[in-house]
Each structure stands twice: as structure tokens, then as C-alpha cells.
């Protein structure tokens, strides 16, 4: 009895779908001499059979290699088939880079639209509007006559309480309009376009099928609503959804190439590369993107995929650089460069930031999952539009009075990462003036903080509490929402606060033991921007549990190779602390919350159970549903299919012997019988079905038999009833199986499916086994 997402499994060397042995049988009775459309495909919410898909790919390669020796045309086809993967990567990189550039430009413009409009042309954002103005001074470069706030346009002045209220009102109205449009479009046209998309992409890459999740409507709506959601000022980022957008591009472009269109395993290689492209365009970090795909999302990542991911990420970064969305020749808004080196003793505050990041990550995951579970199980989930509007209204009302929450999160991170120079007019850089001697370095010495810096510290402290709380309820709403940027913002604020604290401590107490010897008066000892960067890395690591890829992304962002050690120290500390408080990262927690059949490769199976403890049927269950190799009629097989919901059936010699012959997938069986009724003359309900190599002689007046040996898997994976479950789990993980048959002395006893393993693991961890919803 097989249930829940099983299909036949092919041995590594076996071929699939070629009609087996038509010897001794009339040609028309061998159904699979010609491939039947639909056989070997999968239903929605089922798991693919990796072994069979790889076998199909090898057969395809053998066929092309054999034919290429026959003619010049066949050789050209062979070359184009080999080149198609690289061409596909080029197209994915170009398309994703172009879309990311469009999203960046649109989001920047619409974010500024909440504050005012440009008189030269409404399509200019604030920065571009003031670029061409001759009346703008360097100190007040954000103020120019061409840019008018809504209060100036409506009331005629930007001063006074009435103008403030008017600007406040317009800010909230625009935020509500953008978020309402985003949630309405998602609800009406593409429900799969909400959220981050990374948990689902991890599940899809592990072999699960969610039809439409990477389709054209999802791509169009996700691209539009991502701009709207980011512009509304909600505490979310565009980086996670950009991975989803890139994977949609990869999936859609796969349909142009037969090799990728017809093979689910090959398609997943493309999607792994597309995930790398998503991070490449999100952070301008091509190498970090490849490592992110390898470390965080991919289930199967051969060396060939590594090279192609690298190429696609390079093309995407080059495309984005050509578009130059931020006008600063950089791929991200918060590119920074630091000039002063760090000291060994600074590792102590860096590790403290790592501890903070780990604690925040564990708190965020628990709080967010509790909120999302509440959304799923209570009436809150029935009103997604109202929920989005309420959260947007609260966010906008609380964010506007504080200049650090009013600006876009990317700009906030940019400001926090910034290393204060002589020309900076930011509040955070308003230090008391001291005489500065011109040195060879661009860095300024540590200076006493001015009144504006202390005001900024209070505002940042309030912004930290606000961001920590509002992000918990924002992530998981029915709008596209990424988690990278809000997590980095929380860490960057905490890091900047600690950095300024350390800087002032070093200025006023440079004779303390910890500062003596390396921090003399007038020297530039502490870089608060570096602390912000380390804090951002720590918090993002605490939430996602990324390590290597995160460090590489951060140093590609900042161009600071010498800061790898502080970043590594903070990332590892953050991971250890977060793992001590809870084993799962945010994406794994959401996969479990949604009940997807994802067998986590990082999770250890440490229980001493055997295959017979997990297999079905159990003692109280009805006997195993099987098909006999030569004793059943079409009618009997159809009634078996109608009475059960299993995804496949073992084929045995007879009910008495229960000796295993093979395994047949339900979908293949249904399609083959339907096809035979339509195209094979004389097939009726009384026709016998044979899975044997030779069809025995039939009585004179009997209807023609149906030979279905070609759709049967002749080498299903089997284990004995005394096989340890940790070995079975390893087999499922490493071979990507959907099901495994359990035998005893060659006699079929039962079956273990991927879902049975997940339910057993949930039971062993004292979780609800019925939380695994899908096949």
C-alpha cells in the first residue's frame, strides 16, 4: 500500500519507458512501443523521483551521442544540446538582472513619492530631481526648488504644524494605497506571489512539485507587488523575493529547451543557478549568490551546476551594473568602504554583537512562527487585506515622526554603515569640531559626540524596538516580503549604537587598559560603521543560520577584505547562540509550519528504530494493496484505483507468494489504460493486464490483453524489515527517493514513503505527525 506522493523508482543504470520485449506478442498489444503522452510525469503536490529523472537524462545523452556519429545534422544537434545549458544561464542572468534593475528604480521612485513630487517630471525621484538643479548647495543637497513636498504643493509652505500634519497624512495615505494595491493584486491574480518564496523554493528544489509557483502570472504579479510592498514602507525587503523572481525566470525559460522542459531533475539544476542569480542581483554579490544557493537552498548541486550558477550570477550582476539603478555605479544602495583597520581587542564587542544576533534570531523565529500559526488557525487568516492595511497604518503612523524609520530601510542601512567623513551632513556625523590634521588616511580621528549624535542615539534606540516588533508581524503577510533587509537593519542599529558607545569610551578613557597601546588621543581607533556592518551580519545569521555565504555576501557588499575575521567571528557566534536556543532557521521553520515534505539534510536522525516500525500497513491496517503480474482484468485494476488514493502499487507474482516483481505508478497506470481504450482495438473491462515479459496463450474468444510491462519499474528500491531507520533516512536523502519497499526473505511486507519518514521524525520529536500536509 503506497500513499502520498510515491512513484516508481529506477535503478541507476536502468532505462525508462522503452517497451520491454514484444517477443511472442502481436505488435499492437505492446502499449509502450510508442511513448504515451503523460506517462512519467507527476501530479501537483507530489514529489519527483530523482533516480528515474537522472536515468531519463542519461538515456537522452546516450541517444544523442549515438546519433551524432550518423550525420552532420545530428552532430549539430548534439552540439546545440550541449550548449543549451549555457545559453539558458545567459538568458536567466539577463532577464533577472533587467527585472531587478526595474524593481530597484521603481521602488526608489515610489518611496520618494510618499514625501513629495518633482516638478521637472513626476518620474524623477528626489535625488535625480535635485541633480540637475543649479540652486542646490552641497550642505543642503536634499533641498532644491524643483522638488516639492506635498505640504508645499497643497498648503504652499513646508513650515509649521499644519504642513507637518499634511505631510504626515499624505505619507500614511500613499503607504495605505501601495499596500492595498499589493495585497489586492496578490489575492486576485497570483496567491503564490506572497511572502519571501525561499521556503517554497527550498522545497521545490528538494523535488516537490507546486504547479504555478514559478509560473508567468506569479512572476508578473510578484514583480509589480514587490515594488508596491517595498514602497509602502512596511518592514520588509526585496532580497528574498528577488530569489523567487529569478527562479520564476529560470522556470519559464526552461520551456524553451526540450531537455529542461521534459526533465524535472534537470530543471531543478537551472532553478539552483537561478537562486544564485537572485542573490547576485539583490546584493550585487555574484560569488555570495553561488554560495547561498549551495549552502542554503539547493538539495542537489553537482559541479556542473556550480559553474553554470557562477556564469549566470556574473551575467546578472553585469546586466544590473549596466542599468545602474542607483546612479552610483554600484549594485546596491548601501555600498561602503572603511579605511581604518580593526584591533584584536575589538573582537570582544564583535562577539557581543554575535550573541545579540543569535538571541534576536531565535526570538524572532519563535515569535514569527507563533504569529503565523495564529494567522493560520484563527479568523485572522480570513482577512488578509484588512491585516495588511492595519499593519501598514500602524507602521506608517509610528514610522513618520522618527527620521530613521521614515526613510527606506535600505537608506537606513546605508546611513548606519557610513563611515563619517568631513563632508557628511548626517545627524550621526555631527561630532564636536576638533582640529584635524591632514593625514595620509581619509579617516578622521575619534571626536566627542555632539548634541545631534545623542539625539540620533535616542531615535535609533526607539527605531530598534520598533523594527524588532513590527518585523515579527510583517513577515508572512499576503504581500511579497523579504527578511534580509529588516534583519540587517535591526543588527545595523544595534551595531551602530555599540560602535558610537565604544568610540566615545575610547575618546574619554583612552588611558584604560583595553585602549592603552593602540588608541592614542587624536587617532582614529573605532569605526562605528564597521560595528553596524558586523551587527547586520550577526542578526541576519541568527535568523537564517547562513555562515559562509553570508560572510562572502557582506564583504562583496562592502569591498572590505580585511574585515572578514570580525564578520566570521560574529557569524559563528550568532549561529552557535541561535542553535543553542532553537535548531531551525526561519526558512526551515516556515517549511514545517506549512507542512511541506522536506527532508532536512542538516538534521540528524538519532533514534534506534527499524524499518518495520515505520512501514505500512501497520498491524491494525488493511492488507497491502498490490497488483498481480498476470492475473487481473482492466476492471479489477480500475476498481482498485477508484477505491484507493495511493500513488502507486507494488506488482507481485501472486497474492499467496507476495514475491515482488516491480512497482507501478498510479498516474502511469491510469493514463496507459485510458490510452489503450482509445487507441487499441478490442480492449474492454474484461481484458487481462500483463506485466510479464511474455504473454501466455489466451482462450480463443477472449478480448485482446493489455501489456503494461513498459510502465513498470523493474528495480524498485527495497530494504529488509530489520534495516535501521537512520540508514533508510540516509538512502531517502541521498538518492531523493519517494518510496522504498520493505521485504523479508524476498517476500513483500510493506512500504515506506517520504511522508511516512517525516511523520515518524515528527513523532520522535514530540511534534504533531499530521502537520505533514502534502504528499
XYZ file of C-alpha atoms in Angstrom:
775
model
C 0.000 0.000 0.000
C 1.642 3.202 -1.071
C 0.371 6.575 -0.198
C 1.275 10.171 -0.505
C 3.495 11.086 -3.308
C 5.128 7.926 -4.441
C 6.042 6.855 -7.889
C 8.154 4.196 -9.432
C 11.881 4.380 -8.914
C 14.521 3.447 -11.418
C 17.879 1.906 -10.631
C 20.923 3.979 -11.535
C 21.653 2.066 -14.696
C 18.116 1.229 -15.839
C 16.236 2.843 -18.671
C 12.685 4.003 -18.513
C 9.730 3.843 -20.823
C 11.048 1.694 -23.689
C 8.582 -1.111 -24.411
C 10.046 -4.270 -22.895
C 10.065 -7.306 -25.063
C 7.383 -7.577 -27.630
C 8.538 -11.147 -28.338
C 5.709 -13.595 -28.909
C 3.015 -10.897 -28.772
C 1.367 -9.079 -31.681
C 2.813 -5.576 -32.086
C -0.389 -3.670 -31.373
C -0.702 -5.215 -27.926
C 2.549 -3.767 -26.610
C 1.254 -0.431 -25.435
C 4.581 1.298 -24.894
C 6.278 0.701 -28.218
C 5.388 4.360 -28.738
C 5.660 6.593 -25.641
C 2.253 7.562 -24.250
C 1.853 11.301 -23.536
C 1.700 11.915 -19.780
C 3.419 8.690 -18.699
C 6.376 9.512 -16.456
C 5.011 12.924 -15.426
C 3.874 13.962 -11.962
C 0.744 15.371 -10.363
C 0.624 18.627 -8.410
C 1.798 18.470 -4.757
C 3.784 15.281 -5.350
C 7.483 14.532 -5.121
C 9.576 13.747 -8.203
C 11.590 10.576 -8.488
C 15.190 11.798 -8.733
C 16.608 8.414 -9.672
C 14.217 7.946 -12.579
C 14.752 11.518 -13.833
C 18.542 11.074 -13.797
C 18.109 7.781 -15.635
C 15.982 9.508 -18.301
C 18.685 12.174 -18.690
C 21.384 9.540 -19.174
C 19.252 7.794 -21.805
C 18.796 11.134 -23.576
C 22.588 11.692 -23.595
C 23.282 8.173 -24.882
C 20.753 8.612 -27.680
C 22.248 11.960 -28.776
C 25.834 10.629 -28.561
C 24.912 7.608 -30.711
C 23.071 9.669 -33.336
C 25.811 12.334 -33.538
C 28.073 9.851 -35.323
C 25.498 9.248 -38.075
C 25.247 12.658 -39.807
C 26.428 16.273 -39.718
C 22.916 17.444 -38.796
C 22.812 15.075 -35.828
C 26.262 16.340 -34.770
C 24.981 19.939 -34.870
C 22.003 18.883 -32.744
C 24.396 17.259 -30.281
C 26.475 20.474 -30.042
C 23.359 22.663 -29.600
C 22.098 20.286 -26.871
C 25.420 20.604 -25.022
C 25.402 24.398 -25.431
C 21.720 24.838 -24.433
C 22.521 24.862 -20.690
C 24.931 27.794 -21.028
C 22.535 29.678 -23.312
C 19.755 29.175 -20.775
C 22.006 30.546 -17.991
C 22.776 33.611 -20.138
C 19.060 34.275 -20.664
C 18.241 33.765 -16.958
C 21.017 36.202 -15.973
C 19.925 38.861 -18.494
C 16.220 38.598 -17.626
C 16.748 38.589 -13.830
C 19.232 41.479 -13.979
C 16.855 43.572 -16.091
C 13.890 42.873 -13.760
C 15.959 43.626 -10.641
C 17.084 46.960 -12.162
C 13.459 47.855 -12.929
C 12.364 46.910 -9.399
C 15.164 48.986 -7.803
C 14.404 52.104 -9.877
C 10.621 51.857 -9.387
C 10.856 51.215 -5.642
C 13.236 54.176 -5.176
C 10.870 56.498 -7.062
C 7.682 55.298 -5.321
C 9.288 55.502 -1.873
C 10.087 59.197 -2.538
C 6.571 59.754 -3.930
C 5.221 59.432 -0.355
C 7.137 62.606 0.573
C 6.683 64.785 -2.492
C 6.953 65.107 -6.249
C 9.411 66.528 -8.785
C 8.153 69.486 -10.847
C 10.583 68.765 -13.737
C 8.932 65.393 -14.243
C 6.951 63.275 -11.805
C 9.006 60.193 -12.826
C 12.187 61.585 -11.170
C 12.921 60.503 -7.602
C 14.144 63.056 -5.055
C 17.861 62.513 -5.704
C 17.611 62.608 -9.522
C 15.326 65.659 -9.331
C 17.946 67.665 -7.429
C 20.911 66.517 -9.538
C 20.258 68.984 -12.333
C 19.357 71.911 -10.116
C 21.842 74.817 -10.141
C 20.384 76.284 -6.950
C 21.281 73.362 -4.677
C 24.075 73.816 -2.131
C 26.277 70.929 -1.034
C 25.209 71.240 2.599
C 21.502 71.208 1.677
C 21.721 68.908 -1.317
C 18.348 67.321 -0.479
C 16.601 70.686 -0.819
C 16.040 72.115 -4.264
C 13.243 74.238 -5.777
C 12.346 71.502 -8.274
C 11.324 69.073 -5.528
C 8.131 69.975 -3.672
C 6.795 68.207 -0.599
C 3.038 67.524 -0.569
C 2.559 70.282 2.031
C 4.241 72.832 -0.291
C 2.004 71.785 -3.174
C -1.254 71.749 -1.173
C -0.732 74.351 1.575
C 2.010 76.428 -0.038
C 4.544 76.127 2.783
C 6.706 73.430 4.356
C 6.912 75.100 7.781
C 4.554 74.941 10.736
C 2.318 72.308 12.357
C -0.306 72.303 9.571
C 2.341 71.499 6.921
C 3.716 68.708 9.143
C 0.242 67.208 9.558
C -0.369 67.447 5.792
C 2.940 65.657 5.025
C 2.123 63.054 7.729
C -1.334 62.453 6.237
C -0.042 62.105 2.669
C 2.701 59.704 3.850
C 0.113 57.435 5.528
C -2.323 57.647 2.574
C 0.326 56.707 -0.008
C 1.550 53.839 2.223
C -2.016 52.505 2.557
C -2.654 52.849 -1.184
C 0.544 50.976 -2.125
C -0.050 48.138 0.354
C -3.747 47.841 -0.642
C -2.780 47.539 -4.328
C -0.095 44.961 -3.462
C -2.339 42.693 -1.380
C -5.287 43.028 -3.808
C -3.183 42.063 -6.836
C -1.680 39.082 -4.987
C -5.118 37.922 -3.832
C -6.802 38.348 -7.219
C -4.163 37.107 -9.671
C -1.336 35.173 -8.001
C -1.787 33.922 -4.405
C 1.669 32.288 -4.671
C 3.316 35.725 -5.082
C 3.109 36.491 -1.342
C 5.841 36.002 1.239
C 9.539 35.518 0.672
C 9.352 32.433 -1.548
C 12.597 30.908 -0.233
C 10.926 28.167 1.937
C 8.881 27.024 -1.073
C 11.895 27.199 -3.407
C 13.892 25.030 -0.969
C 11.025 22.527 -1.033
C 10.727 22.630 -4.842
C 14.493 22.122 -5.190
C 14.229 19.050 -2.932
C 11.914 17.532 -5.574
C 8.417 18.708 -4.599
C 6.062 19.976 -7.303
C 3.957 23.118 -6.716
C 2.433 23.946 -10.092
C 2.096 27.669 -10.766
C 4.517 28.671 -8.021
C 7.151 29.575 -10.606
C 4.726 30.475 -13.419
C 4.382 33.603 -15.535
C 1.489 35.089 -13.521
C 3.439 34.681 -10.303
C 6.436 36.406 -11.936
C 4.402 39.370 -13.253
C 2.439 39.926 -10.030
C 5.439 39.350 -7.740
C 7.500 41.916 -9.689
C 4.752 44.576 -9.530
C 3.649 43.937 -5.935
C 7.243 43.736 -4.669
C 7.757 47.365 -5.768
C 4.450 48.357 -4.108
C 5.176 46.486 -0.847
C 8.701 47.935 -0.501
C 7.449 51.447 -1.341
C 4.650 51.242 1.238
C 7.272 51.480 3.997
C 6.427 48.092 5.543
C 9.288 46.427 7.426
C 10.274 44.066 4.634
C 12.978 43.731 1.996
C 13.115 42.839 -1.670
C 16.124 40.496 -1.460
C 14.307 37.217 -0.628
C 11.530 37.803 -3.200
C 14.206 38.560 -5.839
C 15.347 34.927 -5.442
C 11.736 33.880 -6.194
C 11.618 36.258 -9.200
C 14.877 34.832 -10.594
C 13.607 31.255 -10.109
C 10.394 32.175 -11.974
C 12.580 33.472 -14.850
C 14.567 30.219 -14.802
C 11.437 28.046 -14.808
C 9.744 29.993 -17.628
C 12.880 29.993 -19.798
C 13.269 26.213 -19.251
C 10.234 25.749 -21.530
C 12.305 26.977 -24.500
C 14.589 23.928 -24.247
C 13.224 20.390 -24.596
C 15.952 18.884 -22.391
C 14.894 21.049 -19.436
C 11.166 21.124 -20.179
C 10.794 17.336 -20.011
C 13.109 16.525 -17.132
C 12.265 17.673 -13.608
C 15.751 16.951 -12.209
C 17.458 18.989 -14.973
C 15.008 21.819 -14.363
C 15.987 21.872 -10.697
C 19.635 22.343 -11.678
C 18.538 25.506 -13.521
C 16.494 26.653 -10.507
C 19.548 26.214 -8.233
C 21.503 28.510 -10.557
C 18.552 30.954 -10.663
C 18.574 31.148 -6.832
C 22.240 32.207 -7.068
C 21.239 34.845 -9.640
C 18.570 36.194 -7.257
C 21.101 36.883 -4.500
C 23.606 38.189 -7.052
C 21.205 40.948 -8.169
C 19.808 41.536 -4.674
C 23.182 42.305 -3.088
C 25.489 42.749 -6.062
C 27.312 39.660 -4.785
C 27.764 37.025 -7.532
C 30.091 34.736 -5.523
C 27.932 35.122 -2.408
C 24.916 34.174 -4.535
C 26.523 30.926 -5.712
C 27.490 30.046 -2.131
C 23.984 30.963 -0.907
C 22.442 28.551 -3.416
C 24.908 25.827 -2.399
C 24.622 26.357 1.385
C 21.036 27.427 1.896
C 18.571 26.396 -0.818
C 19.889 23.604 -3.057
C 19.221 19.922 -2.397
C 21.230 18.566 -5.344
C 24.156 20.697 -6.509
C 26.567 18.940 -8.916
C 29.807 20.592 -10.021
C 28.325 21.460 -13.418
C 25.597 23.481 -11.666
C 28.284 25.339 -9.671
C 29.967 26.550 -12.881
C 26.679 27.479 -14.527
C 25.482 29.301 -11.380
C 28.717 31.279 -11.379
C 28.238 32.232 -15.047
C 24.557 33.177 -14.602
C 25.315 35.248 -11.457
C 28.086 37.047 -13.360
C 25.772 37.862 -16.303
C 23.036 39.093 -13.928
C 25.449 41.338 -11.971
C 26.840 42.724 -15.245
C 23.295 43.461 -16.519
C 22.367 45.233 -13.290
C 25.614 47.216 -13.373
C 24.794 48.317 -16.955
C 21.372 49.580 -15.832
C 22.999 51.363 -12.837
C 19.727 51.678 -10.864
C 21.152 53.796 -8.022
C 23.240 56.123 -10.168
C 26.352 55.451 -8.085
C 27.918 52.767 -10.325
C 27.277 50.269 -7.513
C 24.909 47.300 -7.477
C 23.435 48.167 -4.056
C 22.333 51.277 -2.247
C 24.475 50.631 0.830
C 27.937 50.047 -0.629
C 30.552 51.374 1.826
C 34.306 51.484 2.208
C 36.116 51.677 5.533
C 39.656 52.984 5.843
C 40.866 52.262 9.358
C 42.000 48.788 10.487
C 40.386 46.990 13.434
C 42.213 45.918 16.583
C 42.280 42.440 18.121
C 40.560 43.658 21.334
C 37.587 44.791 19.247
C 36.731 41.119 18.762
C 35.080 41.293 22.227
C 32.337 43.769 21.142
C 32.081 41.902 17.796
C 31.383 38.645 19.655
C 28.847 40.512 21.851
C 27.085 41.589 18.648
C 27.151 37.933 17.570
C 25.455 36.928 20.837
C 22.841 39.660 20.330
C 22.255 38.459 16.747
C 21.790 34.851 17.897
C 19.340 35.803 20.671
C 17.396 38.113 18.329
C 17.312 35.413 15.620
C 15.930 32.759 17.997
C 13.388 35.237 19.459
C 12.278 36.363 16.000
C 11.768 32.808 14.697
C 9.683 31.770 17.719
C 7.606 34.957 17.724
C 7.061 34.981 13.946
C 6.094 31.274 13.784
C 3.696 31.743 16.733
C 2.091 34.711 14.928
C 1.890 32.852 11.591
C 0.378 29.807 13.309
C -2.192 32.107 14.914
C -2.908 33.547 11.457
C -3.474 30.024 10.065
C -5.636 28.701 12.906
C -7.798 31.719 13.806
C -10.118 34.077 11.929
C -7.184 36.459 11.388
C -6.249 34.433 8.316
C -9.650 35.099 6.702
C -8.965 38.839 6.356
C -5.580 39.200 4.611
C -6.399 42.618 3.084
C -7.515 44.063 6.414
C -4.432 42.638 8.177
C -2.073 44.234 5.629
C -3.857 47.597 5.854
C -3.830 47.606 9.675
C -0.109 46.703 9.846
C 0.683 49.333 7.165
C -1.309 52.012 9.042
C 0.441 51.211 12.350
C 3.864 51.120 10.618
C 3.305 54.445 8.818
C 1.852 56.239 11.869
C 4.737 55.170 14.123
C 7.472 55.491 11.477
C 6.881 59.030 10.200
C 7.851 61.018 13.356
C 11.241 59.253 13.560
C 13.550 60.179 10.689
C 15.321 56.793 10.917
C 12.133 54.752 10.460
C 10.588 57.184 7.977
C 13.350 56.607 5.386
C 13.501 53.374 3.386
C 15.260 50.513 5.203
C 17.993 50.319 2.539
C 18.765 54.027 3.049
C 18.774 53.489 6.823
C 21.325 50.667 6.491
C 23.380 52.837 4.138
C 23.421 55.636 6.727
C 24.327 53.252 9.569
C 27.156 51.627 7.583
C 28.540 55.036 6.610
C 31.970 55.980 7.940
C 31.679 59.661 8.893
C 33.824 61.925 6.726
C 34.415 65.701 6.755
C 31.659 66.331 4.212
C 28.911 64.259 5.867
C 25.904 66.307 6.937
C 24.085 63.417 8.623
C 22.899 63.701 12.245
C 25.022 60.652 13.067
C 28.150 62.506 11.929
C 27.537 65.737 13.835
C 30.511 65.480 16.166
C 32.027 68.380 18.086
C 34.693 70.015 15.926
C 38.315 69.323 16.792
C 41.344 70.434 14.866
C 42.008 67.891 12.144
C 45.486 67.482 10.793
C 45.648 66.271 7.224
C 46.915 62.705 7.292
C 47.628 60.238 4.569
C 44.488 58.347 5.519
C 40.988 59.567 4.669
C 39.870 58.668 8.199
C 39.093 61.267 10.865
C 40.244 60.938 14.471
C 37.756 59.943 17.181
C 35.877 63.060 18.322
C 33.455 63.876 21.144
C 29.814 63.372 20.131
C 27.739 66.487 19.583
C 24.143 67.030 20.708
C 22.804 65.728 17.358
C 24.610 62.403 17.835
C 22.935 61.919 21.233
C 19.547 62.760 19.701
C 20.266 60.260 16.909
C 21.123 57.607 19.540
C 17.703 58.041 21.183
C 15.940 57.928 17.837
C 17.894 54.811 16.833
C 17.058 53.104 20.152
C 13.349 53.691 19.506
C 13.797 52.580 15.881
C 15.452 49.352 17.105
C 12.496 48.426 19.355
C 10.015 49.395 16.602
C 11.803 47.338 13.896
C 12.161 44.296 16.165
C 8.439 44.198 16.967
C 6.893 45.242 13.640
C 9.009 42.799 11.568
C 7.566 39.864 13.564
C 4.014 40.591 12.340
C 5.030 41.806 8.848
C 6.942 38.722 7.632
C 4.445 36.173 6.327
C 1.638 38.577 5.363
C -0.037 38.236 1.955
C 2.373 40.606 0.217
C 5.895 39.865 -1.116
C 8.137 40.222 1.913
C 11.839 39.524 2.331
C 13.624 39.177 5.627
C 17.221 40.030 4.742
C 16.907 43.820 4.904
C 14.778 44.112 8.125
C 17.128 41.659 9.922
C 20.164 43.618 8.736
C 18.525 46.868 9.855
C 17.978 45.540 13.404
C 21.622 44.417 13.585
C 22.968 47.580 11.989
C 21.118 49.789 14.515
C 22.395 47.698 17.463
C 25.912 47.712 15.968
C 25.937 51.481 15.391
C 24.751 52.144 18.957
C 27.523 49.912 20.327
C 30.065 51.430 17.910
C 29.321 55.031 18.963
C 29.411 53.910 22.616
C 32.842 52.314 22.094
C 34.076 55.366 20.172
C 33.120 57.748 23.000
C 34.574 55.373 25.588
C 37.878 55.318 23.672
C 37.852 59.137 23.338
C 37.211 59.904 27.001
C 39.065 56.934 28.536
C 41.958 56.243 26.158
C 44.171 55.567 29.184
C 42.137 52.477 30.172
C 43.942 49.138 29.926
C 41.855 47.918 26.967
C 42.655 51.040 24.884
C 46.241 51.644 26.012
C 48.842 50.978 23.374
C 46.628 51.104 20.297
C 44.255 54.017 20.828
C 46.162 57.236 21.482
C 44.434 60.656 21.569
C 43.825 62.054 18.096
C 43.867 58.616 16.470
C 41.008 57.039 14.576
C 40.537 53.896 16.693
C 36.884 52.911 16.394
C 34.783 52.839 13.211
C 31.072 52.812 14.258
C 30.055 51.911 10.664
C 32.057 48.672 10.928
C 30.153 47.761 14.106
C 26.896 48.358 12.221
C 28.074 46.035 9.454
C 29.094 43.296 11.918
C 25.765 43.681 13.767
C 23.819 43.382 10.497
C 25.723 40.202 9.629
C 25.138 38.729 13.103
C 21.384 39.342 13.073
C 20.917 38.015 9.546
C 22.969 34.952 10.507
C 20.881 34.427 13.651
C 17.652 34.435 11.662
C 18.708 32.413 8.583
C 21.638 30.370 10.063
C 23.749 31.140 6.992
C 27.516 31.182 7.581
C 29.998 31.060 4.663
C 27.671 32.611 2.076
C 26.671 35.392 4.488
C 30.279 36.441 5.178
C 31.072 36.459 1.443
C 27.918 38.473 0.640
C 28.867 41.036 3.291
C 32.449 41.516 2.132
C 31.298 41.745 -1.506
C 28.858 44.423 -0.325
C 31.498 46.469 1.445
C 34.630 45.666 -0.514
C 36.412 45.199 2.815
C 38.503 42.020 2.692
C 40.335 42.950 5.885
C 37.067 42.756 7.862
C 36.475 39.062 7.148
C 37.655 37.981 10.630
C 35.213 40.248 12.557
C 32.415 39.103 10.234
C 33.319 35.427 10.691
C 33.564 35.785 14.467
C 30.143 37.459 14.685
C 28.516 34.998 12.260
C 29.758 31.879 14.037
C 28.879 33.259 17.494
C 25.431 34.183 16.226
C 24.882 30.682 14.768
C 26.059 28.890 17.910
C 23.865 31.016 20.188
C 20.820 30.719 17.910
C 21.315 26.931 17.512
C 21.534 26.569 21.290
C 18.146 28.314 21.630
C 16.431 26.562 18.692
C 17.725 24.273 15.947
C 15.768 25.630 12.974
C 16.395 28.676 10.811
C 13.442 30.819 9.725
C 13.045 29.069 6.355
C 13.053 25.542 7.840
C 10.539 26.708 10.480
C 8.204 28.016 7.752
C 8.589 24.788 5.745
C 7.482 22.829 8.818
C 4.660 25.264 9.561
C 3.307 24.810 6.019
C 3.645 21.025 6.213
C 5.820 20.638 3.111
C 7.509 17.227 2.667
C 11.062 18.497 3.066
C 13.680 16.099 4.421
C 16.173 18.494 6.016
C 19.707 17.361 5.014
C 21.280 19.112 8.036
C 19.054 17.350 10.620
C 20.491 14.248 12.317
C 18.294 11.157 12.808
C 19.464 9.677 16.120
C 16.631 7.287 17.089
C 17.079 3.498 17.226
C 14.051 2.426 15.218
C 13.784 -0.136 12.421
C 12.102 -0.107 9.010
C 9.296 -2.365 10.301
C 8.388 0.270 12.950
C 7.697 2.883 10.241
C 6.420 0.852 7.264
C 2.784 0.479 6.388
C 0.488 -1.380 6.638
C 0.616 -1.470 10.434
C -0.880 -4.363 12.370
C -4.324 -2.737 12.576
C -4.361 -1.614 8.917
C -5.982 -3.462 5.995
C -3.546 -5.591 3.938
C -1.213 -4.099 1.340
C -2.908 -3.135 -1.969
C -0.984 -4.932 -4.697
C -1.377 -5.793 -8.392
C -0.652 -9.317 -9.653
C 1.621 -9.597 -12.653
C -0.732 -11.682 -14.791
C -3.998 -12.336 -13.014
C -6.053 -9.125 -13.056
C -8.512 -7.661 -15.542
C -8.783 -3.994 -16.565
C -11.976 -3.744 -14.488
C -10.291 -5.101 -11.340
C -7.343 -2.712 -11.693
C -9.682 0.259 -12.314
C -11.754 -0.592 -9.228
C -8.529 -0.857 -7.160
C -7.535 2.619 -8.394
C -11.017 4.006 -7.653
C -11.162 2.548 -4.119
C -7.708 3.763 -3.021
C -5.863 7.083 -3.061
C -2.366 5.595 -3.167
C 0.134 6.995 -5.642
C 1.423 3.627 -6.786
C 1.184 -0.132 -6.349
C 3.718 -2.934 -5.889
C 3.421 -5.686 -8.510
C 3.712 -9.255 -7.099
C 3.724 -12.773 -8.569
C 0.535 -13.765 -6.692
C -1.417 -12.979 -3.523
C -0.149 -16.188 -1.933
C 3.565 -15.808 -2.621
C 3.768 -11.970 -2.315
C 7.072 -12.194 -4.210
C 7.966 -8.754 -5.517
C 8.193 -8.201 -9.294
C 8.215 -4.402 -9.582
C 6.342 -1.208 -8.876
C 3.882 0.782 -10.983
C 2.835 4.389 -10.539
C -0.881 5.153 -10.271
C -0.739 8.060 -12.742
C 1.071 5.944 -15.366
C -1.455 3.132 -14.886
C -4.488 5.415 -15.352
C -3.029 7.152 -18.435
C -1.964 3.848 -20.030
C -5.374 2.180 -19.562
C -7.190 5.264 -20.916
C -4.832 5.403 -23.889
C -5.328 1.658 -24.610
C -9.130 2.019 -24.533
C -8.904 4.849 -27.097
C -6.224 3.510 -29.426
C -6.036 -0.268 -29.040
C -8.765 -2.215 -30.743
C -10.908 -4.551 -28.632
C -9.700 -3.517 -25.144
C -12.665 -3.852 -22.744
C -13.167 -4.211 -18.993
C -12.653 -7.978 -19.216
C -9.241 -7.660 -20.937
C -6.405 -9.115 -18.875
C -3.463 -6.911 -17.861
C 0.001 -8.463 -18.036
C 3.243 -7.211 -16.512
C 5.160 -10.315 -17.624
C 7.763 -10.399 -20.385
C 5.818 -12.956 -22.455
C 2.043 -13.065 -22.700
C 0.683 -16.620 -22.148
C -1.730 -18.031 -24.773
C -5.284 -16.705 -24.355
C -8.614 -18.622 -24.709
C -9.993 -18.362 -28.300
C -12.819 -15.843 -27.747
C -11.208 -13.691 -25.035
C -10.672 -9.950 -25.650
C -7.115 -8.843 -26.519
C -4.846 -8.468 -23.447
C -3.114 -5.297 -22.327
C 0.645 -5.466 -21.857
C 1.957 -2.845 -19.413
C 5.415 -4.149 -18.549
C 6.903 -0.995 -20.077
C 5.455 1.286 -17.368
C 6.599 -0.956 -14.523
C 9.736 -0.181 -12.551
C 11.609 -3.489 -12.584
C 14.115 -2.443 -9.922
C 12.316 -0.651 -7.080
C 14.464 0.148 -4.068
C 13.941 -2.339 -1.265
C 15.181 -2.700 2.312
C 14.638 -5.526 4.763
C 12.323 -5.147 7.743
C 15.330 -5.060 10.132
C 17.145 -2.178 8.382
C 17.892 0.651 10.848
C 15.827 3.771 10.174
C 18.873 6.072 10.194
C 20.157 4.133 7.137
C 16.716 4.353 5.473
C 16.619 8.121 6.090
C 20.107 8.467 4.553
C 19.006 6.479 1.475
C 15.984 8.771 1.033
C 18.109 11.902 1.412
C 20.984 10.905 -0.813
C 19.040 9.246 -3.611
C 15.960 11.502 -3.447
C 13.561 8.548 -3.185
C 9.788 8.848 -2.992
C 9.198 5.393 -1.577
C 11.027 2.226 -0.590
C 9.543 -1.296 -0.378
C 10.150 -3.453 2.711
C 10.769 -7.196 2.266
C 11.546 -10.216 4.431
C 13.320 -13.146 2.752
C 12.208 -11.782 -0.639
C 8.553 -11.570 0.398
C 6.886 -8.129 0.275
C 5.854 -6.869 3.718
C 5.109 -3.164 3.315
C 6.175 0.234 2.064
C 7.853 3.363 3.460
C 7.180 6.713 1.776
C 8.893 10.069 2.272
C 5.800 11.239 4.143
C 5.965 8.215 6.499
C 9.561 9.160 7.366
C 8.632 12.808 8.020
C 5.684 11.747 10.208
C 7.917 9.344 12.132
C 10.546 12.071 12.659
C 7.831 14.480 13.859
C 6.531 11.829 16.284
C 10.039 11.173 17.635
C 10.485 14.941 18.197
C 7.113 15.119 20.052
C 5.517 17.129 17.255
C 2.152 16.546 15.602
C 2.739 13.952 12.826
C -0.385 15.168 10.992
C 1.329 18.524 10.415
C 2.897 16.968 7.259
C 0.100 18.000 4.923
C 1.311 17.166 1.448
C 2.395 14.041 -0.378
